[in-house]
């Protein structure tokens, strides 16, 4: 019996949400879940996968990854491709946190070298990296700076002293999407983003000090500069208030546009416009600006992380060897070429809580990864593990070169706080050998490991389905949260 | 208190009520502020004014709450008392509060936006009811 009535199991890793599940579906939905994760599916999220299938110009199936959970409009974990001529673009298919994403840094340190100083390290990182509700950054952007962040992305940060030019090679799209027009972004978005560059945010955003505790693919790991027992740092953040405002501004525009173009919406958060329309193009351009802001943001956060390590361990940058393994976006829309029914087609791919996972040889990959494929960074919850995967050829055939993005929530925030009552999550984490520091009083309860699905189960599904391959597993020893 | 937090996977929702539409809007705004910090810690030393006009009441309530989120996220201003008038889908509000200070005010949730997801705004037995899901 399927968990959700009306869905059909296709194979051990996929279920189908057939046309007719909701009225007006133009194609089937496909959700990547095994029988275990299927038990955690919510009816609302499955309905959202079906709703996306009703949108004009959808190509292939409306897809969802195993970390699926209910979003607004589109499900989190959703991937949807639209024809650039006849299809739509939707801010709801990207999310409020445009280019929320993850960056992984490697180092020359081993766990044994860092562990004795982990408390000091976490305190210092927390002091250097602004985080939490109501925090502002150390950078104040002038009007000219803001426009440059929008057009240059991570390069702006490098040119202003945050990090090195070589960092850019290991960022998706080199940390900059071309075609962001600063004039299409509202004054309010600029105001909101003015002093938030270089801030972590709150909620599920974090900075983690981790070590490599399992290597599945030694040769690929070596190419990525990773080895067993090594210290890594993972940064999860996005475009902050700047991106949220741009999304909010354009949801408004798109609600009007959907009326204007006669697009029927089963849910207002699916508000969209034809990709080629003026509204569609304007949103796409503004979204690129927010994506670029997010890459600049993670670049600044990384720069201060390096400074903290250098200061605490009193070594040279060369000895520290802290380089970017890769930086991925998991809330974004991108123009990409894919093979559809044997023909090469330009599509607008929406990934909302999903990660690009291009295989080896893909022309968009940087030279360093051409031979192995794109590193995919999958964060887990703060108490268990995270993963580095690599994109596989099958992803191009089945998921428009996409895979999962994280663990996916299991408990609502409210339920998590209830379950954590009377417990000290900080203490429980310390007993597992993980030192955590959070700005918000309830953040640790909301974000405790029990609130999430086990990321290992999620990653096993994409690994076994052949859309991305496990390379290494990472375990946290220090965490800062907002 | 005529509002409460409701449970949704991943994000957070609120349910607010009021004898009038105005009261329902005010309670939804106070509910939003209560997600960000402890309301009884917020003193009323500063006033902010918001004026807004939208095509529908649904767009008006989402627009209003997103304006409050913008004002908080940009200027750090948080309110604990609101006066408000609505006429023909036009809203005028005065918000009494102060600048957020992490040393004085409890840090709760960072609210990114009010969404249209499962939005309810309706009159039931002489009572206005709204349910709003926020992106966290």
Coordinates of C-alpha atoms in Angstrom, one line a residue:
Chain A
X1 CA 0.0 0.0 0.0
X2 CA 1.4 3.4 -0.9
X3 CA 1.6 5.9 2.0
X4 CA -0.1 8.5 -0.1
X5 CA -3.2 7.1 -1.9
X6 CA -3.0 7.5 -5.7
X7 CA 0.8 7.3 -5.9
X8 CA 2.5 4.4 -7.7
X9 CA 5.8 2.8 -6.8
X10 CA 8.0 2.6 -10.0
X11 CA 11.1 1.0 -8.6
X12 CA 12.9 0.8 -5.2
X13 CA 13.8 4.5 -5.3
X14 CA 11.0 6.3 -7.1
X15 CA 7.2 6.8 -6.9
X16 CA 5.0 8.3 -9.5
X17 CA 2.3 11.0 -8.8
X18 CA 0.2 10.3 -11.9
X19 CA -1.6 12.8 -14.1
X20 CA -5.0 13.4 -12.5
X21 CA -3.7 13.3 -8.9
X22 CA -4.8 17.0 -9.0
X23 CA -6.8 18.3 -12.0
X24 CA -4.9 20.1 -14.8
X25 CA -1.7 18.2 -14.5
X26 CA 0.3 18.3 -17.8
X27 CA 2.7 15.6 -16.8
X28 CA 3.4 13.1 -14.1
X29 CA 5.2 13.9 -10.9
X30 CA 8.2 11.7 -9.8
X31 CA 9.4 11.6 -6.2
X32 CA 12.7 9.9 -5.3
X33 CA 12.0 8.0 -2.1
X34 CA 12.6 4.5 -0.9
X35 CA 10.0 2.7 1.2
X36 CA 11.5 4.0 4.4
X37 CA 11.3 7.7 3.4
X38 CA 8.0 7.2 1.7
X39 CA 6.5 6.7 5.2
X40 CA 7.5 10.3 6.0
X41 CA 5.8 11.8 3.0
X42 CA 3.2 14.5 3.7
X43 CA 0.1 14.7 1.6
X44 CA 0.6 18.5 1.2
X45 CA 4.1 18.1 -0.3
X46 CA 2.9 15.4 -2.8
X47 CA 0.1 17.7 -3.8
X48 CA 2.6 20.5 -4.4
X49 CA 4.6 18.3 -6.7
X50 CA 1.3 17.6 -8.6
X51 CA 0.4 21.4 -8.6
X52 CA 3.7 22.2 -10.3
X53 CA 2.9 19.8 -13.0
X54 CA -0.1 22.0 -14.0
X55 CA 2.1 25.0 -14.9
X56 CA 2.5 25.9 -18.6
X57 CA 5.5 24.7 -20.5
X58 CA 6.7 22.2 -18.0
X59 CA 9.2 19.8 -19.6
X60 CA 9.7 16.2 -18.5
X61 CA 8.3 15.4 -15.0
X62 CA 7.6 17.5 -11.9
X63 CA 10.4 16.1 -9.7
X64 CA 11.1 15.9 -6.0
X65 CA 14.2 14.7 -4.2
X66 CA 14.1 12.4 -1.1
X67 CA 14.5 15.3 1.3
X68 CA 11.1 16.6 0.1
X69 CA 8.9 18.5 2.6
X70 CA 6.0 20.9 2.3
X71 CA 7.0 24.4 1.1
X72 CA 4.8 27.2 -0.1
X73 CA 3.7 26.7 -3.7
X74 CA 6.5 24.4 -4.7
X75 CA 7.6 21.7 -2.4
X76 CA 11.1 21.9 -0.8
X77 CA 13.2 19.4 -2.6
X78 CA 11.5 20.2 -5.9
X79 CA 13.1 20.3 -9.4
X80 CA 11.0 21.6 -12.4
X81 CA 12.2 22.4 -15.9
X82 CA 10.3 24.8 -18.2
X83 CA 10.6 25.5 -21.9
X84 CA 12.2 28.9 -22.4
X85 CA 9.7 29.7 -25.2
X86 CA 6.5 28.4 -23.9
X87 CA 7.2 27.9 -20.2
X88 CA 7.1 30.0 -17.1
X89 CA 9.4 31.2 -14.4
X90 CA 8.2 31.4 -10.8
X91 CA 9.8 33.0 -7.7
X92 CA 8.0 30.3 -5.7
X93 CA 10.1 27.7 -7.5
X94 CA 13.2 29.4 -6.2
X95 CA 12.2 30.4 -2.7
X96 CA 12.5 33.5 -0.5
X97 CA 16.1 32.7 0.3
X98 CA 17.5 33.1 -3.2
X99 CA 20.7 31.1 -3.7
X100 CA 20.7 29.7 -0.2
X101 CA 23.6 27.3 -0.6
X102 CA 26.5 25.5 0.9
X103 CA 30.2 26.1 0.7
X104 CA 32.8 23.5 1.8
X105 CA 36.4 24.4 2.8
X106 CA 39.2 21.9 3.1
X107 CA 42.3 22.4 5.3
X108 CA 45.7 20.8 6.0
X109 CA 44.7 20.2 9.6
X110 CA 43.7 16.9 11.1
X111 CA 41.0 16.3 13.7
X112 CA 43.7 15.6 16.4
X113 CA 45.3 19.0 15.8
X114 CA 42.1 21.0 16.1
X115 CA 40.1 19.1 18.7
X116 CA 42.1 20.4 21.8
X117 CA 41.3 24.0 20.8
X118 CA 37.7 23.4 19.6
X119 CA 36.1 25.5 22.3
X120 CA 38.3 28.5 21.6
X121 CA 37.8 28.0 17.9
X122 CA 34.0 28.0 18.2
X123 CA 34.0 31.1 20.5
X124 CA 36.3 33.0 18.0
X125 CA 34.2 32.0 15.0
X126 CA 31.1 33.1 16.8
X127 CA 32.8 36.5 17.6
X128 CA 33.9 37.0 14.0
X129 CA 30.8 35.9 12.2
X130 CA 27.6 38.0 12.8
X131 CA 24.7 35.7 13.3
X132 CA 21.2 35.6 14.7
X133 CA 18.0 37.7 14.7
X134 CA 18.7 41.4 14.6
X135 CA 22.5 41.1 13.9
X136 CA 24.1 43.4 11.3
X137 CA 27.3 42.9 9.5
X138 CA 30.7 44.5 9.5
X139 CA 30.4 45.6 5.9
X140 CA 28.3 48.7 5.0
X141 CA 27.5 48.8 1.3
X142 CA 27.3 52.1 -0.4
X143 CA 24.8 52.4 -3.3
X144 CA 27.7 51.8 -5.8
X145 CA 29.0 48.8 -3.8
X146 CA 25.5 47.3 -3.8
X147 CA 25.2 47.5 -7.5
X148 CA 28.6 46.0 -7.9
X149 CA 27.7 43.1 -5.6
X150 CA 24.7 42.5 -7.8
X151 CA 26.6 42.4 -11.1
X152 CA 29.9 40.8 -9.9
X153 CA 28.9 38.4 -7.1
X154 CA 31.8 36.7 -5.3
X155 CA 34.3 38.6 -7.5
X156 CA 33.2 41.8 -5.7
X157 CA 34.2 40.3 -2.4
X158 CA 37.6 39.1 -3.7
X159 CA 38.3 42.6 -5.2
X160 CA 37.5 44.1 -1.9
X161 CA 39.9 42.0 0.1
X162 CA 37.7 39.0 1.1
X163 CA 39.5 35.9 -0.1
X164 CA 41.5 35.0 -3.2
X165 CA 40.9 35.0 -6.9
X166 CA 41.5 31.2 -7.1
X167 CA 38.5 30.7 -4.7
X168 CA 36.2 31.6 -7.6
X169 CA 37.1 28.6 -9.7
X170 CA 35.5 26.2 -7.2
X171 CA 32.1 28.0 -7.0
X172 CA 29.1 27.1 -9.0
X173 CA 29.0 29.5 -12.0
X174 CA 32.2 31.0 -10.6
X175 CA 30.1 32.8 -8.1
X176 CA 28.5 35.1 -10.6
X177 CA 25.5 34.9 -12.9
X178 CA 25.7 37.2 -15.9
X179 CA 22.8 39.5 -16.7
X180 CA 21.8 40.9 -13.3
X181 CA 20.5 44.4 -13.9
X182 CA 20.8 46.5 -10.7
X183 CA 17.9 48.8 -11.9
X184 CA 15.4 45.9 -11.6
X185 CA 15.9 45.6 -7.9
X186 CA 13.8 47.8 -5.5
X187 CA 15.1 50.5 -3.3
X188 CA 13.7 48.5 -0.4
X189 CA 15.8 45.4 -1.3
X190 CA 18.9 47.6 -1.4
X191 CA 18.1 49.1 2.0
X192 CA 17.4 45.7 3.5
X193 CA 20.7 44.3 2.1
X194 CA 22.9 47.3 2.9
X195 CA 24.4 45.9 6.2
X196 CA 23.6 42.2 5.9
X197 CA 26.5 41.2 3.6
X198 CA 28.8 38.9 5.6
X199 CA 26.1 37.7 8.0
X200 CA 25.1 34.1 8.6
X201 CA 21.4 34.6 9.3
X202 CA 19.4 32.3 11.5
X203 CA 17.1 29.2 11.3
X204 CA 18.9 26.3 9.6
X205 CA 21.9 28.4 8.6
X206 CA 25.2 27.4 10.2
X207 CA 28.9 27.3 10.1
X208 CA 30.4 23.9 11.1
X209 CA 33.9 22.7 11.8
X210 CA 33.9 19.0 10.8
X211 CA 36.3 16.2 10.0
X212 CA 36.2 13.6 7.2
X213 CA 35.3 10.3 9.0
X214 CA 34.6 8.1 6.0
X215 CA 36.0 8.0 2.5
X216 CA 34.0 6.1 -0.1
X217 CA 35.8 7.1 -3.2
X218 CA 39.5 7.6 -2.4
X219 CA 40.6 8.8 -5.9
X220 CA 37.8 11.3 -6.3
X221 CA 38.3 12.5 -2.7
X222 CA 41.9 13.1 -3.4
X223 CA 41.1 15.2 -6.5
X224 CA 38.9 17.3 -4.2
X225 CA 41.7 17.7 -1.8
X226 CA 40.0 15.6 0.9
X227 CA 41.5 12.8 3.1
X228 CA 40.4 10.8 6.2
X229 CA 40.7 12.6 9.5
X230 CA 41.0 16.0 7.8
X231 CA 39.3 19.2 9.2
X232 CA 36.8 20.8 6.9
X233 CA 34.5 23.8 7.4
X234 CA 30.9 24.0 6.0
X235 CA 29.1 27.2 5.6
X236 CA 25.3 27.3 4.9
X237 CA 23.8 30.7 4.2
X238 CA 22.1 32.7 1.5
X239 CA 21.2 36.1 0.2
X240 CA 19.7 37.3 3.5
X241 CA 17.2 40.1 3.6
X242 CA 18.3 41.3 0.2
X243 CA 17.0 38.1 -1.5
X244 CA 13.9 37.8 0.7
X245 CA 12.8 41.3 -0.3
X246 CA 13.4 40.6 -4.0
X247 CA 11.3 37.5 -3.8
X248 CA 8.6 39.3 -1.9
X249 CA 8.6 42.2 -4.5
X250 CA 8.3 39.8 -7.4
X251 CA 5.7 37.5 -5.9
X252 CA 3.5 40.6 -6.0
X253 CA 4.5 41.3 -9.6
X254 CA 3.8 37.7 -10.6
X255 CA 0.4 37.6 -9.0
X256 CA -0.6 40.4 -11.3
X257 CA 1.2 38.9 -14.2
X258 CA -0.5 35.5 -13.8
X259 CA -3.9 37.3 -14.0
X260 CA -2.7 39.3 -17.0
X261 CA -1.5 36.2 -19.0
X262 CA -4.4 34.1 -17.9
X263 CA -2.4 31.5 -16.0
X264 CA -4.5 29.5 -13.6
X265 CA -2.9 29.0 -10.2
X266 CA -3.9 26.2 -7.9
X267 CA -2.0 28.1 -5.2
X268 CA -1.0 31.8 -5.1
X269 CA 2.6 31.0 -4.1
X270 CA 2.9 29.4 -7.6
X271 CA 2.5 32.9 -9.0
X272 CA 4.5 33.1 -12.3
X273 CA 4.8 34.7 -15.7
X274 CA 5.9 33.4 -19.1
X275 CA 9.7 33.2 -19.0
X276 CA 10.0 35.4 -22.2
X277 CA 7.5 38.0 -20.9
X278 CA 8.8 41.3 -19.5
X279 CA 7.8 40.3 -15.9
X280 CA 9.5 36.9 -16.3
X281 CA 12.8 38.4 -17.6
X282 CA 12.8 41.1 -15.0
X283 CA 12.4 38.6 -12.1
X284 CA 15.1 36.4 -13.6
X285 CA 17.5 39.3 -13.8
X286 CA 16.7 40.5 -10.2
X287 CA 17.0 36.9 -9.0
X288 CA 20.5 36.7 -10.5
X289 CA 21.4 39.8 -8.5
X290 CA 20.3 38.1 -5.3
X291 CA 22.2 35.0 -6.3
X292 CA 25.3 37.0 -6.8
X293 CA 24.8 38.7 -3.4
X294 CA 24.6 35.3 -1.8
X295 CA 27.9 34.2 -3.4
X296 CA 29.5 37.4 -2.2
X297 CA 28.1 36.7 1.3
X298 CA 29.5 33.2 1.5
X299 CA 32.8 34.5 0.2
X300 CA 33.0 37.0 3.1
X301 CA 32.0 34.4 5.7
X302 CA 34.7 32.1 4.4
X303 CA 37.3 34.9 4.5
X304 CA 36.6 35.5 8.2
X305 CA 36.7 31.8 8.9
X306 CA 40.2 31.7 7.4
X307 CA 41.3 34.7 9.5
X308 CA 40.0 33.0 12.7
X309 CA 42.0 29.8 11.9
X310 CA 45.2 31.8 11.1
X311 CA 44.8 33.9 14.3
X312 CA 44.1 31.0 16.6
X313 CA 46.7 28.5 15.3
X314 CA 49.3 31.2 14.4
X315 CA 50.3 29.6 11.1
X316 CA 50.7 30.8 7.5
X317 CA 47.9 30.6 4.9
X318 CA 50.0 28.1 3.0
X319 CA 50.3 25.8 6.0
X320 CA 46.6 26.2 6.7
X321 CA 45.8 25.2 3.1
X322 CA 42.2 26.3 3.5
X323 CA 40.7 26.1 0.0
X324 CA 37.1 26.0 -1.4
X325 CA 36.2 22.4 -2.3
X326 CA 33.0 23.7 -3.9
X327 CA 30.1 26.1 -3.3
X328 CA 26.6 25.0 -4.5
X329 CA 23.3 26.9 -4.8
X330 CA 20.2 25.0 -3.7
X331 CA 17.5 27.6 -4.2
X332 CA 17.9 29.0 -7.8
X333 CA 16.6 29.1 -11.3
X334 CA 19.1 28.7 -14.2
X335 CA 19.1 28.5 -17.9
X336 CA 20.7 25.2 -18.9
X337 CA 20.9 22.9 -21.9
X338 CA 19.5 19.4 -21.6
X339 CA 18.6 16.6 -23.9
X340 CA 14.9 16.2 -24.3
X341 CA 13.5 13.4 -26.5
X342 CA 16.9 13.3 -28.2
X343 CA 17.2 17.0 -28.9
X344 CA 19.4 19.6 -27.1
X345 CA 17.0 22.1 -25.6
X346 CA 17.5 25.3 -23.6
X347 CA 15.4 25.1 -20.4
X348 CA 14.8 27.2 -17.3
X349 CA 15.5 24.8 -14.4
X350 CA 14.0 25.6 -11.0
X351 CA 15.8 24.0 -8.1
X352 CA 14.1 24.7 -4.7
X353 CA 15.9 22.8 -2.0
X354 CA 17.7 20.8 -4.7
X355 CA 21.4 20.9 -5.8
X356 CA 22.9 20.9 -9.3
X357 CA 24.8 17.6 -9.8
X358 CA 26.6 17.7 -13.2
X359 CA 28.6 14.6 -14.2
X360 CA 32.2 14.5 -15.3
X361 CA 32.8 16.0 -18.7
X362 CA 30.0 18.6 -18.5
X363 CA 31.1 21.8 -20.2
X364 CA 30.0 24.0 -17.3
X365 CA 32.4 22.4 -14.8
X366 CA 35.6 24.1 -13.8
X367 CA 38.8 22.4 -15.2
X368 CA 39.7 20.9 -11.8
X369 CA 36.5 18.9 -11.8
X370 CA 36.0 18.1 -15.5
X371 CA 37.4 14.6 -15.0
X372 CA 35.5 13.6 -11.8
X373 CA 32.2 15.5 -11.9
X374 CA 30.8 18.3 -9.8
X375 CA 31.1 18.1 -6.0
X376 CA 27.7 18.2 -4.4
X377 CA 27.7 19.4 -0.7
X378 CA 24.8 17.9 1.4
X379 CA 24.6 19.2 4.9
X380 CA 22.9 17.1 7.6
X381 CA 21.7 18.1 11.0
X382 CA 24.1 19.5 13.6
X383 CA 24.5 16.2 15.5
X384 CA 24.9 13.6 12.9
X385 CA 26.8 13.8 9.6
X386 CA 27.0 15.6 6.2
X387 CA 28.2 14.3 2.8
X388 CA 30.1 15.2 -0.2
X389 CA 28.8 13.5 -3.4
X390 CA 29.7 13.8 -7.0
X391 CA 27.3 14.3 -9.9
X392 CA 26.5 11.2 -12.1
X393 CA 25.6 10.9 -15.8
X394 CA 22.2 9.4 -14.8
X395 CA 21.2 12.8 -13.2
X396 CA 21.3 14.3 -16.7
X397 CA 18.8 11.8 -17.9
X398 CA 16.5 11.6 -15.0
X399 CA 16.6 14.9 -12.9
X400 CA 18.0 17.6 -15.2
X401 CA 21.3 17.2 -13.5
X402 CA 20.0 17.6 -10.0
X403 CA 20.0 15.9 -6.6
X404 CA 19.0 16.4 -3.0
X405 CA 20.1 19.3 -0.8
X406 CA 20.0 18.2 2.8
X407 CA 18.2 16.2 5.5
X408 CA 14.7 17.7 5.3
X409 CA 12.7 18.6 8.4
X410 CA 10.8 15.9 10.3
X411 CA 9.3 17.8 13.2
X412 CA 7.8 21.3 13.0
X413 CA 9.7 23.9 15.0
X414 CA 6.9 23.9 17.6
X415 CA 7.0 20.1 18.0
X416 CA 10.8 20.3 18.3
X417 CA 10.7 22.9 21.1
X418 CA 8.1 20.7 22.9
X419 CA 10.2 17.6 22.6
X420 CA 13.3 19.5 23.8
X421 CA 11.6 20.8 26.9
X422 CA 13.6 19.9 30.0
X423 CA 16.6 18.8 28.0
X424 CA 19.8 20.7 27.4
X425 CA 20.5 20.2 23.7
X426 CA 23.9 22.0 24.1
X427 CA 24.9 19.4 26.8
X428 CA 23.6 16.5 24.7
X429 CA 25.7 17.7 21.8
X430 CA 28.8 18.2 24.0
X431 CA 28.4 14.6 25.1
X432 CA 28.6 13.6 21.4
X433 CA 31.8 15.6 21.1
X434 CA 30.2 18.6 19.4
X435 CA 30.6 22.1 20.8
X436 CA 27.7 24.4 19.7
X437 CA 27.1 28.1 20.1
X438 CA 23.8 29.7 19.0
X439 CA 22.5 33.3 19.2
X440 CA 18.8 32.5 19.6
X441 CA 17.5 30.9 22.8
X442 CA 15.3 28.4 21.1
X443 CA 17.5 27.8 18.0
X444 CA 19.1 24.7 19.4
X445 CA 15.8 23.1 20.3
X446 CA 14.3 23.9 16.8
X447 CA 17.4 22.6 15.1
X448 CA 18.2 19.6 17.2
X449 CA 19.1 16.4 15.4
X450 CA 15.7 14.7 16.2
X451 CA 13.9 17.5 14.2
X452 CA 15.4 16.3 11.0
X453 CA 15.3 13.1 8.8
X454 CA 18.5 11.2 8.9
X455 CA 20.5 12.6 6.0
X456 CA 22.2 9.2 5.5
X457 CA 18.9 7.8 4.4
X458 CA 18.3 10.7 2.0
X459 CA 21.8 10.4 0.5
X460 CA 21.5 6.6 0.2
X461 CA 18.4 7.1 -2.1
X462 CA 20.2 9.4 -4.5
X463 CA 23.3 7.2 -4.4
X464 CA 21.4 4.0 -5.1
X465 CA 19.2 5.7 -7.7
X466 CA 22.5 6.6 -9.4
X467 CA 22.0 10.4 -9.7
X468 CA 24.9 11.2 -7.4
X469 CA 27.7 9.1 -5.8
X470 CA 28.9 9.3 -2.2
X471 CA 32.5 10.5 -1.9
X472 CA 33.1 11.3 1.8
X473 CA 31.1 11.6 5.0
X474 CA 31.8 14.5 7.4
X475 CA 31.1 14.7 11.1
X476 CA 30.8 17.9 13.1
X477 CA 32.9 18.9 16.1
X478 CA 32.0 22.6 16.4
X479 CA 28.9 24.4 15.2
X480 CA 27.8 28.1 15.3
X481 CA 24.2 29.0 14.6
X482 CA 22.0 32.1 14.4
Chain B
X1 CA -4.7 37.3 23.6
X2 CA -6.4 36.7 20.3
X3 CA -3.6 35.0 18.5
X4 CA -1.6 31.8 18.7
X5 CA 1.2 30.0 16.9
X6 CA 0.1 27.1 14.7
X7 CA 2.0 24.0 13.7
X8 CA 3.3 23.5 10.2
X9 CA 6.2 21.4 8.9
X10 CA 9.3 23.4 8.4
X11 CA 7.9 26.8 8.9
X12 CA 5.7 28.6 11.4
X13 CA 2.1 29.8 11.2
X14 CA -0.1 32.0 13.2
X15 CA -3.9 32.2 13.8
X16 CA -5.3 35.6 14.8
X17 CA -8.9 36.7 15.4
X18 CA -10.7 40.0 15.9
X19 CA -14.2 41.3 16.4
X20 CA -13.5 43.6 13.5
X21 CA -11.2 43.4 10.5
X22 CA -9.0 46.1 12.0
X23 CA -8.6 44.0 15.2
X24 CA -7.8 40.9 13.2
X25 CA -5.0 42.7 11.3
X26 CA -3.6 44.2 14.5
X27 CA -3.6 40.7 16.2
X28 CA -1.9 39.2 13.2
X29 CA 0.8 41.8 13.4
X30 CA 1.3 41.3 17.1
X31 CA 1.5 37.5 16.5
X32 CA 4.2 38.2 14.0
X33 CA 6.2 40.3 16.4
X34 CA 5.7 37.6 19.1
X35 CA 7.5 35.2 16.8
X36 CA 10.5 37.5 16.6
X37 CA 10.8 38.4 20.3
X38 CA 9.1 38.4 23.7
X39 CA 6.5 41.2 23.3
X40 CA 6.4 42.3 26.9
X41 CA 10.0 43.3 26.6
X42 CA 9.3 45.8 23.9
X43 CA 8.7 49.4 25.1
X44 CA 6.7 51.9 23.1
X45 CA 9.1 54.8 22.7
X46 CA 9.0 55.3 18.9
X47 CA 6.2 55.4 16.3
X48 CA 6.4 54.1 12.7
X49 CA 3.7 54.7 10.2
X50 CA 2.7 52.4 7.4
X51 CA 0.3 53.1 4.5
X52 CA -0.6 50.5 2.0
X53 CA -3.2 49.9 -0.7
X54 CA -3.8 46.6 -2.5
X55 CA -6.4 45.0 -4.8
X56 CA -7.7 42.4 -2.3
X57 CA -7.8 42.0 1.5
X58 CA -5.6 39.0 1.2
X59 CA -3.0 40.9 -0.6
X60 CA -3.4 43.7 2.0
X61 CA -2.7 41.5 5.0
X62 CA 0.3 39.8 3.4
X63 CA 1.6 43.2 2.1
X64 CA 1.2 44.7 5.6
X65 CA 3.0 41.9 7.4
X66 CA 5.8 41.9 4.9
X67 CA 6.1 45.6 5.4
X68 CA 6.6 45.1 9.1
X69 CA 9.2 42.3 8.4
X70 CA 11.0 44.8 6.1
X71 CA 11.0 47.5 8.7
X72 CA 12.3 45.1 11.3
X73 CA 15.0 43.5 9.1
X74 CA 16.2 46.9 7.7
X75 CA 15.9 49.3 10.7
X76 CA 15.6 46.9 13.6
X77 CA 12.3 48.4 14.7
X78 CA 9.9 46.1 16.5
X79 CA 6.4 47.1 17.7
X80 CA 4.2 46.0 20.6
X81 CA 1.2 48.2 20.1
X82 CA -0.7 49.0 16.9
X83 CA -3.4 51.4 15.8
X84 CA -4.9 50.8 12.4
X85 CA -7.6 51.8 10.0
X86 CA -8.8 49.9 6.9
X87 CA -11.0 51.4 4.3
X88 CA -11.6 50.2 0.7
X89 CA -8.5 47.9 0.8
X90 CA -6.4 50.9 2.0
X91 CA -4.6 50.6 5.3
X92 CA -3.1 53.2 7.6
X93 CA -1.2 52.0 10.7
X94 CA 0.7 53.5 13.5
X95 CA 3.1 51.1 15.2
X96 CA 4.5 51.8 18.7
X97 CA 7.7 50.2 19.7
X98 CA 11.5 50.5 19.8
X99 CA 14.8 49.5 18.2
X100 CA 15.6 45.8 18.7
X101 CA 18.5 45.3 21.1
X102 CA 19.8 41.7 21.3
X103 CA 21.1 42.4 24.8
X104 CA 17.7 43.4 26.0
X105 CA 15.3 41.6 23.7
X106 CA 15.1 37.8 23.4
X107 CA 16.1 36.5 20.0
X108 CA 13.4 34.2 18.7
X109 CA 12.8 33.5 15.0
X110 CA 14.2 35.3 12.0
X111 CA 11.1 35.6 9.8
X112 CA 11.9 36.0 6.1
X113 CA 8.4 36.6 4.8
X114 CA 4.7 36.2 5.1
X115 CA 3.4 33.8 2.4
X116 CA 0.1 33.1 0.6
X117 CA 0.5 29.4 1.4
X118 CA -2.8 28.1 2.9
X119 CA -3.7 31.7 3.7
X120 CA -7.1 32.2 5.4
X121 CA -8.8 35.5 5.9
X122 CA -12.5 35.2 6.5
X123 CA -15.5 36.4 8.6
X124 CA -17.2 33.7 10.7
X125 CA -20.0 34.4 13.1
X126 CA -19.2 38.1 13.4
X127 CA -15.6 37.3 13.9
X128 CA -12.6 37.8 11.6
X129 CA -10.1 35.0 11.4
X130 CA -6.8 34.8 9.7
X131 CA -4.1 32.1 9.3
X132 CA -0.8 33.0 7.9
X133 CA 2.3 30.8 7.3
X134 CA 5.7 32.5 7.5
X135 CA 8.9 31.5 5.7
X136 CA 11.5 31.0 8.4

